[in-house]
Short mmCIF file of C-alpha atoms in Angstrom, two decimals:
data_model
loop_
_atom_site.label_atom_id
_atom_site.label_comp_id
_atom_site.label_asym_id
_atom_site.label_seq_id
_atom_site.Cartn_x
_atom_site.Cartn_y
_atom_site.Cartn_z
CA GLY A 1 0.02 -0.02 0.02
CA VAL A 2 0.82 3.68 -0.09
CA HIS A 3 1.94 5.47 3.10
CA ILE A 4 2.34 9.19 3.39
CA VAL A 5 4.08 10.51 6.61
CA THR A 6 2.36 13.01 8.65
CA VAL A 7 3.02 16.74 8.33
CA ASN A 8 5.01 16.42 11.56
CA ASP A 9 7.23 13.62 10.22
CA TYR A 10 8.03 15.57 7.10
CA LEU A 11 8.77 18.88 8.82
CA ALA A 12 11.00 17.20 11.14
CA ARG A 13 13.26 15.67 8.59
CA ARG A 14 16.52 17.09 7.50
CA ASP A 15 16.04 16.60 3.76
CA SER A 16 16.31 19.69 1.67
CA GLU A 17 13.19 21.58 0.34
CA TRP A 18 13.92 20.49 -3.14
CA THR A 19 14.17 16.71 -2.21
CA ALA A 20 10.67 17.12 -0.50
CA ILE A 21 9.25 18.89 -3.46
CA ARG A 22 10.52 16.28 -5.85
CA GLN A 23 8.98 13.46 -3.62
CA ALA A 24 5.72 15.38 -3.62
CA ASN A 25 5.81 15.62 -7.42
CA LEU A 26 6.66 12.00 -7.67
CA PHE A 27 3.59 10.98 -5.54
CA LEU A 28 1.35 13.40 -7.42
CA ASN A 29 2.58 12.03 -10.85
CA GLU A 30 2.67 8.50 -10.10
CA ALA A 31 0.57 7.42 -7.09
CA ALA A 32 -2.22 10.02 -6.53
CA ASP A 33 -5.11 8.32 -8.40
CA LEU A 34 -4.62 4.64 -7.88
CA THR A 35 -7.75 2.29 -7.31
CA PHE A 36 -6.04 -0.74 -5.57
CA GLU A 37 -8.58 -3.01 -7.31
CA GLU A 38 -6.83 -5.99 -5.83
CA TYR A 39 -7.98 -5.02 -2.37
CA LYS A 40 -11.60 -3.88 -3.11
CA TYR A 41 -13.18 -6.84 -1.47
CA ASN A 42 -11.36 -6.29 1.81
CA LYS A 43 -13.93 -5.20 4.39
CA ASP A 44 -11.80 -2.19 5.32
CA TYR A 45 -11.10 -1.15 1.62
CA ALA A 46 -13.47 1.84 1.69
CA ASP A 47 -11.85 3.21 4.94
CA TYR A 48 -8.36 2.90 3.44
CA MET A 49 -9.45 4.45 0.16
CA LYS A 50 -10.96 7.40 1.98
CA LYS A 51 -7.61 7.88 3.73
CA TYR A 52 -5.73 7.46 0.67
CA SER A 53 -7.77 9.83 -1.41
CA ARG A 54 -6.83 12.56 1.13
CA TYR A 55 -3.04 12.08 0.44
CA LYS A 56 -2.83 14.04 -2.58
CA TYR A 57 -4.22 17.08 -0.70
CA GLU A 58 -1.79 16.55 2.11
CA VAL A 59 1.09 16.34 -0.27
CA ARG A 60 0.02 19.49 -2.10
CA PHE A 61 0.03 21.21 1.26
CA LEU A 62 3.53 20.05 2.10
CA ARG A 63 4.76 21.11 -1.42
CA ALA A 64 3.21 24.55 -0.98
CA TYR A 65 4.75 24.83 2.49
CA PHE A 66 8.20 24.02 1.18
CA TYR A 67 7.90 26.40 -1.80
CA PHE A 68 7.14 29.13 0.85
CA SER A 69 10.19 28.33 2.81
CA LEU A 70 12.35 28.45 -0.43
CA VAL A 71 10.70 31.93 -1.40
CA LYS A 72 11.57 33.46 1.95
CA HIS A 73 15.15 32.33 1.63
CA TYR A 74 15.85 33.05 -2.07
CA GLY A 75 13.03 35.04 -3.66
CA ASP A 76 12.61 34.09 -7.31
CA ILE A 77 12.95 30.23 -7.44
CA PRO A 78 12.16 27.60 -10.18
CA LEU A 79 8.53 26.49 -10.01
CA VAL A 80 8.61 22.78 -10.80
CA LEU A 81 5.41 20.86 -10.64
CA THR A 82 6.35 17.72 -12.60
CA LEU A 83 9.11 15.03 -12.57
CA LEU A 84 12.20 16.21 -14.30
CA SER A 85 15.32 14.36 -15.59
CA GLU A 86 18.69 15.38 -14.40
CA LYS A 87 19.19 17.12 -17.65
CA GLU A 88 15.94 19.01 -17.35
CA ALA A 89 16.50 19.96 -13.76
CA ASN A 90 19.73 21.61 -14.78
CA GLN A 91 18.01 23.83 -17.38
CA VAL A 92 15.13 25.35 -15.35
CA TYR A 93 14.88 29.22 -14.84
CA ARG A 94 13.90 31.14 -11.74
CA THR A 95 10.25 31.90 -11.69
CA PRO A 96 9.30 35.44 -10.47
CA VAL A 97 8.50 35.39 -6.78
CA THR A 98 4.95 36.89 -7.37
CA LYS A 99 4.15 33.69 -9.37
CA ILE A 100 5.34 31.54 -6.50
CA PHE A 101 3.15 33.40 -4.00
CA GLU A 102 0.13 33.04 -6.45
CA PHE A 103 0.89 29.24 -6.81
CA ILE A 104 0.99 28.89 -2.94
CA VAL A 105 -2.27 30.75 -2.45
CA SER A 106 -4.11 28.81 -5.19
CA GLU A 107 -2.88 25.55 -3.85
CA CYS A 108 -4.24 26.33 -0.44
CA ASP A 109 -7.51 27.63 -1.81
CA GLU A 110 -7.97 24.44 -3.68
CA ILE A 111 -7.01 21.94 -1.05
CA ALA A 112 -8.54 23.51 2.12
CA SER A 113 -12.15 22.21 1.49
CA TYR A 114 -10.70 18.63 1.09
CA LEU A 115 -9.01 18.61 4.44
CA PRO A 116 -10.69 17.70 7.73
CA THR A 117 -10.69 20.38 10.46
CA ASP A 118 -9.67 17.46 12.68
CA TYR A 119 -9.27 13.70 12.53
CA THR A 120 -11.31 12.82 15.68
CA SER A 121 -14.31 11.77 13.62
CA GLU A 122 -12.17 9.98 11.12
CA THR A 123 -11.70 6.16 11.05
CA PHE A 124 -8.06 6.64 11.48
CA GLN A 125 -7.69 9.16 14.26
CA GLU A 126 -4.20 10.27 13.55
CA THR A 127 -2.65 13.46 14.78
CA GLY A 128 -0.03 15.69 12.95
CA ARG A 129 -1.82 15.27 9.61
CA ALA A 130 -2.81 18.33 7.39
CA THR A 131 -5.99 20.12 8.22
CA LYS A 132 -8.00 22.91 6.58
CA GLN A 133 -6.69 25.31 9.34
CA MET A 134 -3.18 24.42 8.49
CA ALA A 135 -3.74 25.23 4.70
CA LEU A 136 -5.41 28.50 5.53
CA ALA A 137 -2.75 29.52 7.98
CA LEU A 138 -0.10 28.97 5.24
CA LYS A 139 -2.15 31.09 2.92
CA ALA A 140 -2.39 33.85 5.47
CA ARG A 141 1.16 33.87 6.16
CA ALA A 142 2.08 33.79 2.48
CA THR A 143 -0.24 36.61 1.59
CA LEU A 144 1.28 38.91 4.36
CA TYR A 145 4.74 38.20 2.97
CA ALA A 146 3.59 38.92 -0.57
CA ALA A 147 2.22 42.26 0.64
CA SER A 148 5.39 43.26 2.57
CA PRO A 149 7.96 45.79 1.17
CA LEU A 150 10.57 43.18 0.36
CA PHE A 151 8.22 41.48 -2.18
CA ASN A 152 5.60 44.15 -2.78
CA LYS A 153 8.03 46.50 -4.55
CA LEU A 154 5.37 48.70 -6.09
CA ASN A 155 3.26 48.85 -2.78
CA ASP A 156 0.31 47.40 -4.54
CA PRO A 157 -2.63 47.95 -2.07
CA GLN A 158 -4.54 44.97 -3.47
CA LEU A 159 -1.83 42.68 -1.84
CA TRP A 160 -2.58 44.08 1.61
CA ILE A 161 -6.29 43.54 1.07
CA ASN A 162 -5.59 39.99 0.08
CA ALA A 163 -3.51 39.65 3.24
CA ALA A 164 -6.25 41.03 5.33
CA ASP A 165 -8.98 38.83 3.65
CA ALA A 166 -6.81 35.63 4.05
CA ASN A 167 -5.90 36.27 7.74
CA LEU A 168 -9.55 37.03 8.64
CA GLU A 169 -10.65 33.92 6.74
CA ALA A 170 -8.14 31.81 8.70
CA ILE A 171 -9.11 33.30 12.06
CA GLU A 172 -12.86 32.59 11.38
CA ALA A 173 -12.12 28.96 10.17
CA CYS A 174 -10.07 28.30 13.28
CA LYS A 175 -12.64 29.69 15.55
CA LYS A 176 -15.42 27.61 13.79
CA ALA A 177 -13.36 24.48 14.29
CA GLY A 178 -12.84 25.10 18.04
CA ALA A 179 -9.54 26.88 18.07
CA ASN A 180 -9.21 29.52 20.59
CA ILE A 181 -6.68 31.80 22.51
CA GLY A 182 -5.69 30.45 25.81
CA THR A 183 -2.80 31.39 28.21
CA TYR A 184 0.59 32.31 26.96
CA ALA A 185 2.31 29.94 29.26
CA SER A 186 0.35 26.96 27.80
CA LEU A 187 2.01 27.52 24.47
CA TRP A 188 4.99 25.33 25.62
CA GLY A 189 5.28 22.26 27.82
CA SER A 190 4.83 18.59 27.32
CA GLU A 191 1.23 18.88 26.40
CA ASN A 192 1.27 22.08 24.24
CA TYR A 193 0.35 20.12 20.99
CA LEU A 194 -3.05 19.72 22.57
CA ASN A 195 -3.45 23.48 23.04
CA LYS A 196 -6.42 24.89 21.08
CA GLU A 197 -4.29 27.80 19.71
CA VAL A 198 -1.69 25.53 18.10
CA LEU A 199 -2.44 24.67 14.50
CA LEU A 200 0.79 22.95 13.60
CA ALA A 201 3.81 21.91 15.63
CA ILE A 202 6.79 19.70 15.15
CA ARG A 203 6.39 17.11 17.72
CA GLN A 204 9.44 15.27 19.34
CA SER A 205 9.70 12.29 21.57
CA GLU A 206 10.71 12.64 25.14
CA GLY A 207 13.98 14.14 25.67
CA ASN A 208 15.99 16.92 27.53
CA GLN A 209 18.38 18.13 24.89
CA PHE A 210 16.69 21.48 24.51
CA GLU A 211 16.97 22.14 28.18
CA ARG A 212 20.48 20.80 28.24
CA TYR A 213 21.53 23.38 25.59
CA ASN A 214 19.51 26.29 27.10
CA TYR A 215 19.55 26.12 30.91
CA PRO A 216 22.09 28.48 32.30
CA MET A 217 25.75 27.70 32.53
CA GLY A 218 26.57 27.18 36.08
CA VAL A 219 23.22 25.16 36.71
CA GLU A 220 24.00 21.45 36.95
CA GLY A 221 23.65 19.94 33.53
CA GLY A 222 23.07 23.33 31.83
CA LYS A 223 25.34 24.33 28.74
CA SER A 224 23.68 27.54 27.87
CA GLY A 225 22.67 28.43 24.26
CA ASN A 226 20.09 30.86 23.18
CA CYS A 227 20.72 34.00 25.23
CA PRO A 228 18.00 36.74 24.77
CA THR A 229 19.42 40.25 24.12
CA GLN A 230 18.75 43.52 25.75
CA THR A 231 17.25 44.44 22.46
CA LEU A 232 14.41 42.00 23.03
CA VAL A 233 14.08 42.99 26.77
CA ASP A 234 13.71 46.59 25.39
CA ALA A 235 10.55 45.65 23.51
CA TYR A 236 8.60 44.60 26.68
CA GLU A 237 6.33 47.28 27.72
CA LEU A 238 5.38 48.41 31.41
CA LYS A 239 2.32 46.64 32.59
CA THR A 240 0.93 49.60 34.37
CA THR A 241 1.42 52.15 31.55
CA GLY A 242 2.13 50.40 28.45
CA LYS A 243 5.18 52.52 27.98
CA ILE A 244 8.63 51.29 26.92
CA TRP A 245 11.01 49.82 29.44
CA SER A 246 14.04 52.11 29.81
CA GLU A 247 16.78 52.85 32.40
CA SER A 248 15.85 56.57 32.06
CA GLY A 249 12.05 56.15 32.35
CA ASP A 250 10.00 57.43 35.19
CA ALA A 251 9.18 54.00 36.45
CA TYR A 252 12.65 52.64 36.45
CA ASN A 253 13.83 51.32 39.81
CA PRO A 254 17.55 50.56 39.83
CA SER A 255 17.10 48.07 42.71
CA GLU A 256 14.29 46.25 40.78
CA PRO A 257 14.99 47.03 37.04
CA TYR A 258 12.51 44.58 35.67
CA ASN A 259 9.69 45.49 38.03
CA ASP A 260 6.23 45.87 36.28
CA LEU A 261 7.29 44.54 32.87
CA ASP A 262 4.92 42.71 30.53
CA PRO A 263 4.25 39.26 32.13
CA ARG A 264 5.46 37.57 28.86
CA PHE A 265 9.00 38.84 29.83
CA GLU A 266 9.06 36.69 32.97
CA MET A 267 7.70 33.66 31.08
CA THR A 268 10.26 33.95 28.18
CA ILE A 269 13.48 35.29 29.76
CA ALA A 270 15.58 34.14 32.74
CA LYS A 271 17.16 37.15 34.48
CA ASN A 272 19.56 37.72 37.22
CA GLY A 273 17.99 36.67 40.59
CA ASP A 274 15.52 34.13 39.32
CA ILE A 275 15.17 30.77 40.96
CA TRP A 276 15.27 28.77 37.78
CA PRO A 277 15.04 26.00 36.70
CA ALA A 278 12.99 24.23 39.35
CA TYR A 279 15.79 22.19 40.81
CA ASN A 280 18.23 25.05 41.01
CA GLU A 281 18.04 26.35 44.56
CA ILE A 282 20.48 29.31 44.18
CA PRO A 283 19.07 32.49 42.45
CA LEU A 284 20.70 33.08 39.10
CA GLN A 285 23.89 35.18 39.18
CA THR A 286 24.10 36.49 35.69
CA TYR A 287 26.35 39.52 36.75
CA SER A 288 30.08 39.49 36.11
CA ARG A 289 31.96 36.95 38.13
CA GLY A 290 28.63 35.44 39.29
CA LEU A 291 27.91 31.73 39.22
CA ASN A 292 26.10 32.00 35.86
CA GLY A 293 27.78 35.11 34.25
CA GLN A 294 31.02 35.90 32.53
CA PRO A 295 33.94 34.91 32.46
CA ASN A 296 32.70 31.38 33.04
CA LEU A 297 33.12 29.55 29.71
CA GLY A 298 29.97 29.47 27.80
CA ALA A 299 28.13 31.66 30.22
CA THR A 300 25.62 34.41 28.81
CA THR A 301 27.22 37.34 27.19
CA THR A 302 23.97 39.30 27.16
CA GLY A 303 22.94 39.16 30.73
CA TYR A 304 19.99 36.79 30.14
CA TYR A 305 19.02 33.10 29.56
CA LEU A 306 16.10 31.53 27.69
CA LYS A 307 12.95 30.12 29.42
CA LYS A 308 10.39 29.95 26.56
CA PHE A 309 10.09 26.33 25.33
CA CYS A 310 12.12 25.06 28.25
CA ASP A 311 10.22 22.64 30.28
CA ASN A 312 10.91 23.75 33.85
CA GLY A 313 10.18 20.27 35.21
CA VAL A 314 13.13 18.68 33.15
CA ASP A 315 15.90 17.83 35.80
CA LEU A 316 19.41 17.41 34.48
CA ARG A 317 21.16 16.34 37.64
CA PRO A 318 22.87 12.88 37.10
CA ASN A 319 21.04 10.99 39.85
CA SER A 320 17.55 12.52 39.03
CA THR A 321 17.51 13.19 35.27
CA THR A 322 14.13 13.45 33.65
CA SER A 323 12.92 14.00 30.09
CA LYS A 324 9.77 15.57 28.65
CA ARG A 325 8.01 15.69 25.34
CA HIS A 326 8.53 18.86 23.26
CA SER A 327 6.48 20.40 20.35
CA PHE A 328 7.76 23.40 18.61
CA ILE A 329 4.99 25.57 16.95
CA ILE A 330 4.90 26.28 13.23
CA PHE A 331 1.44 27.81 12.92
CA ARG A 332 -0.85 29.19 15.76
CA MET A 333 -3.79 31.51 16.03
CA GLY A 334 -1.83 34.30 17.82
CA GLU A 335 0.21 34.93 14.51
CA LEU A 336 -2.92 35.20 12.50
CA TYR A 337 -4.26 38.00 14.69
CA LEU A 338 -1.01 39.81 14.53
CA ASN A 339 -0.89 39.11 10.64
CA TYR A 340 -4.40 40.47 10.26
CA ALA A 341 -3.72 43.54 12.45
CA GLU A 342 -0.75 44.59 10.20
CA ALA A 343 -2.67 43.99 6.91
CA ILE A 344 -5.85 45.73 7.91
CA TRP A 345 -3.72 48.71 9.22
CA HIS A 346 -2.34 49.04 5.66
CA VAL A 347 -5.85 48.67 4.10
CA LEU A 348 -7.75 51.15 6.31
CA GLY A 349 -4.95 53.35 7.65
CA ASN A 350 -6.64 53.58 11.00
CA ALA A 351 -6.16 51.10 13.84
CA ASP A 352 -9.38 51.65 15.52
CA VAL A 353 -11.75 51.50 12.36
CA LYS A 354 -13.61 48.36 11.41
CA THR A 355 -16.25 47.89 8.62
CA ASP A 356 -18.97 45.38 7.86
CA LYS A 357 -16.41 43.33 5.93
CA TYR A 358 -13.64 43.80 8.36
CA ASN A 359 -15.54 43.48 11.74
CA LEU A 360 -12.16 43.39 13.56
CA SER A 361 -10.05 46.48 13.89
CA ALA A 362 -6.20 46.33 14.00
CA ASN A 363 -6.18 47.29 17.66
CA GLU A 364 -8.87 44.79 18.63
CA ALA A 365 -6.82 42.01 16.79
CA VAL A 366 -3.72 42.76 18.85
CA ASN A 367 -5.72 43.16 22.04
CA VAL A 368 -7.03 39.53 21.78
CA LEU A 369 -3.50 38.48 22.63
CA ARG A 370 -2.72 41.22 25.17
CA THR A 371 -5.96 40.31 27.19
CA ARG A 372 -4.81 36.78 27.80
CA SER A 373 -5.50 35.87 31.41
CA ASP A 374 -1.77 35.55 32.20
CA VAL A 375 -0.78 38.68 30.15
CA ASP A 376 -3.50 41.36 30.85
CA MET A 377 -1.45 44.32 29.22
CA PRO A 378 -2.89 47.68 28.65
CA LEU A 379 -4.96 47.78 25.32
CA PHE A 380 -3.62 49.09 22.09
CA GLU A 381 -5.67 52.31 21.35
CA GLY A 382 -5.34 54.96 18.69
CA SER A 383 -3.33 55.04 15.49
CA ALA A 384 -0.22 56.93 16.44
CA GLY A 385 2.91 54.90 16.10
CA PHE A 386 0.87 51.66 15.36
CA MET A 387 3.25 49.98 13.16
CA GLU A 388 6.32 50.61 15.47
CA ARG A 389 4.18 49.12 18.37
CA LEU A 390 2.91 46.26 16.29
CA ARG A 391 6.52 45.30 15.39
CA ARG A 392 7.45 45.29 19.08
CA GLU A 393 4.36 43.19 19.86
CA ARG A 394 5.31 40.53 17.24
CA MET A 395 8.83 40.50 18.58
CA VAL A 396 7.47 39.85 22.15
CA GLU A 397 4.59 37.63 21.48
CA LEU A 398 6.31 35.38 18.91
CA ALA A 399 9.77 35.40 20.50
CA PHE A 400 11.92 32.39 19.67
CA GLU A 401 9.19 30.97 17.38
CA GLY A 402 11.23 31.67 14.18
CA HIS A 403 9.47 34.98 13.04
CA ARG A 404 11.83 37.87 13.86
CA PHE A 405 14.66 36.70 11.55
CA TRP A 406 12.11 36.85 8.56
CA ASP A 407 9.85 39.76 9.65
CA VAL A 408 12.82 42.34 9.78
CA ARG A 409 13.64 41.20 6.32
CA ARG A 410 10.28 41.39 4.73
CA TRP A 411 9.83 44.87 6.31
CA LYS A 412 13.21 45.73 4.72
CA LEU A 413 14.52 46.99 8.03
CA GLY A 414 17.71 45.04 8.22
CA LYS A 415 19.97 48.06 8.69
CA GLU A 416 17.79 49.53 11.48
CA HIS A 417 17.58 46.36 13.42
CA PHE A 418 20.43 44.01 12.49
CA SER A 419 23.37 46.39 12.50
CA SER A 420 23.74 46.15 16.19
CA ILE A 421 22.28 44.60 19.24
CA GLU A 422 22.08 45.73 22.91
CA VAL A 423 23.41 43.55 25.81
CA MET A 424 23.30 44.14 29.48
CA ASN A 425 26.52 43.82 31.47
CA ILE A 426 25.61 43.43 35.24
CA VAL A 427 28.31 44.40 37.78
CA ASN A 428 28.19 43.41 41.48
CA GLN A 429 29.95 45.90 43.64
CA ASN A 430 29.88 44.76 47.31
CA GLY A 431 26.25 43.44 46.79
CA LYS A 432 25.03 46.39 44.90
CA LEU A 433 24.18 45.71 41.33
CA SER A 434 24.72 48.22 38.53
CA TYR A 435 23.37 47.64 35.05
CA GLN A 436 25.46 48.82 32.13
CA ARG A 437 24.11 48.70 28.67
CA ASN A 438 26.44 47.83 25.86
CA THR A 439 25.95 48.04 22.15
CA LYS A 440 27.36 45.19 20.02
CA LYS A 441 27.98 46.06 16.36
CA ARG A 442 26.89 43.53 13.82
CA TYR A 443 27.59 43.35 10.09
CA TRP A 444 24.60 43.99 7.80
CA ASP A 445 24.50 44.23 4.03
CA ASP A 446 21.29 44.69 2.06
CA LYS A 447 22.23 41.68 0.00
CA MET A 448 21.31 39.57 3.06
CA TYR A 449 17.63 40.19 2.45
CA PHE A 450 17.93 37.07 0.44
CA PHE A 451 20.28 34.08 0.65
CA PRO A 452 22.75 33.41 -2.13
CA ILE A 453 22.12 30.74 -4.65
CA PRO A 454 24.75 28.02 -3.99
CA GLU A 455 27.62 28.27 -6.46
CA SER A 456 27.37 24.51 -7.02
CA GLU A 457 23.74 25.12 -8.57
CA LEU A 458 24.99 27.96 -10.76
CA ASN A 459 27.81 25.73 -12.07
CA LEU A 460 25.25 22.99 -12.96
CA ASN A 461 22.69 25.30 -14.39
CA LYS A 462 23.63 28.21 -16.51
CA ASN A 463 20.04 29.45 -16.68
CA LEU A 464 20.19 30.30 -12.99
CA THR A 465 21.12 33.90 -11.93
CA GLN A 466 22.61 34.96 -8.62
CA ASN A 467 20.85 37.20 -6.15
CA ILE A 468 22.02 40.76 -6.12
CA GLY A 469 25.20 41.57 -4.19
CA TRP A 470 26.43 38.00 -3.83
#
């Protein structure tokens, strides 16, 4: 029989996108409409054929997803929908990125109605398979990228309308299917794949590698890893006022510098003085010469460690080591609300306005997330500085979910945001801590908006052209 792996299985592989696309084309060309007549008298024939008949739509979803991944990396890419010989493959041309986006959107439109909203009522109640919501979420993300400055070079207003429509459609479909916005903290943990907000996540078996490579240096078993920057900390607003965190702000207290910050800060970032993870009984010392700070080899150079997606219940001590299941989010409803807010702002030009067609204003969409029970931040109001605040909100809400790297690029703000980062150097002077902000310069060149086409591919195919600047 024919077996197609789940979405989760496919996304977790290390195969290249092109390998996955070729495998999808192989199935769609050779195995998508078989009848398996030799099995038609089996009593479970109809059940298996119903499952099999969906495979082609699941495969088309995967192919569209991988094309989107290629587009955000390279821009114009060859659009290949048939099986090619090696000679044919080495003669393809790059297809304009607008055509790739049109293909992704049309695929999602065509397959969405053929995919279930969930599999609980199916004979084979499998998890991790493509759903209608996944297809609409991919369409929603693709239309937002297509409308953004990196790809929308002529600032075509219709593309922003398309993005607003697609994201609102996805939100409504998710709500109809029972998806909803819960607490922020429930987005990770061993059961987060059951979260009603999560539409697609890469699921992994039980392990503790993520904690091992992100728990602070100086905590038994911890090896450090992703260390949040002060630049990220700067994006968190004050809970009582909604204003920006700043050492020069009215609410700044040098003895409690992080007091009153957006609760998502505490859930995302481990700071000096935190008792974390659970088995670590000594408050974190991220200051210079502290137990978890520089110059200890591998210790944070930013003043912070990562909490988000770490399971606080994982114990790395040799005699009590534990493991937990991890699922890393690809699509969730929170992103759709932020996508919609950005798109409808460009359509209507006012963050408070809504219409019969767009019955959710830009501010209302953002506030769906800010009013989570464990967040409860001041509401977005008015239009002044809306896009600046929205960019910070995406940075905070979607931190460490793989968006910031691409958001800054699609906004064409690489020079503004990637030329330097802020870090915090904490000094302990006889028990009194002082916080010293340092700027670290980073190299940025506008050619970095897209990755270079590998030289090996250019040598094989003379019809390909290199991205500008490489």
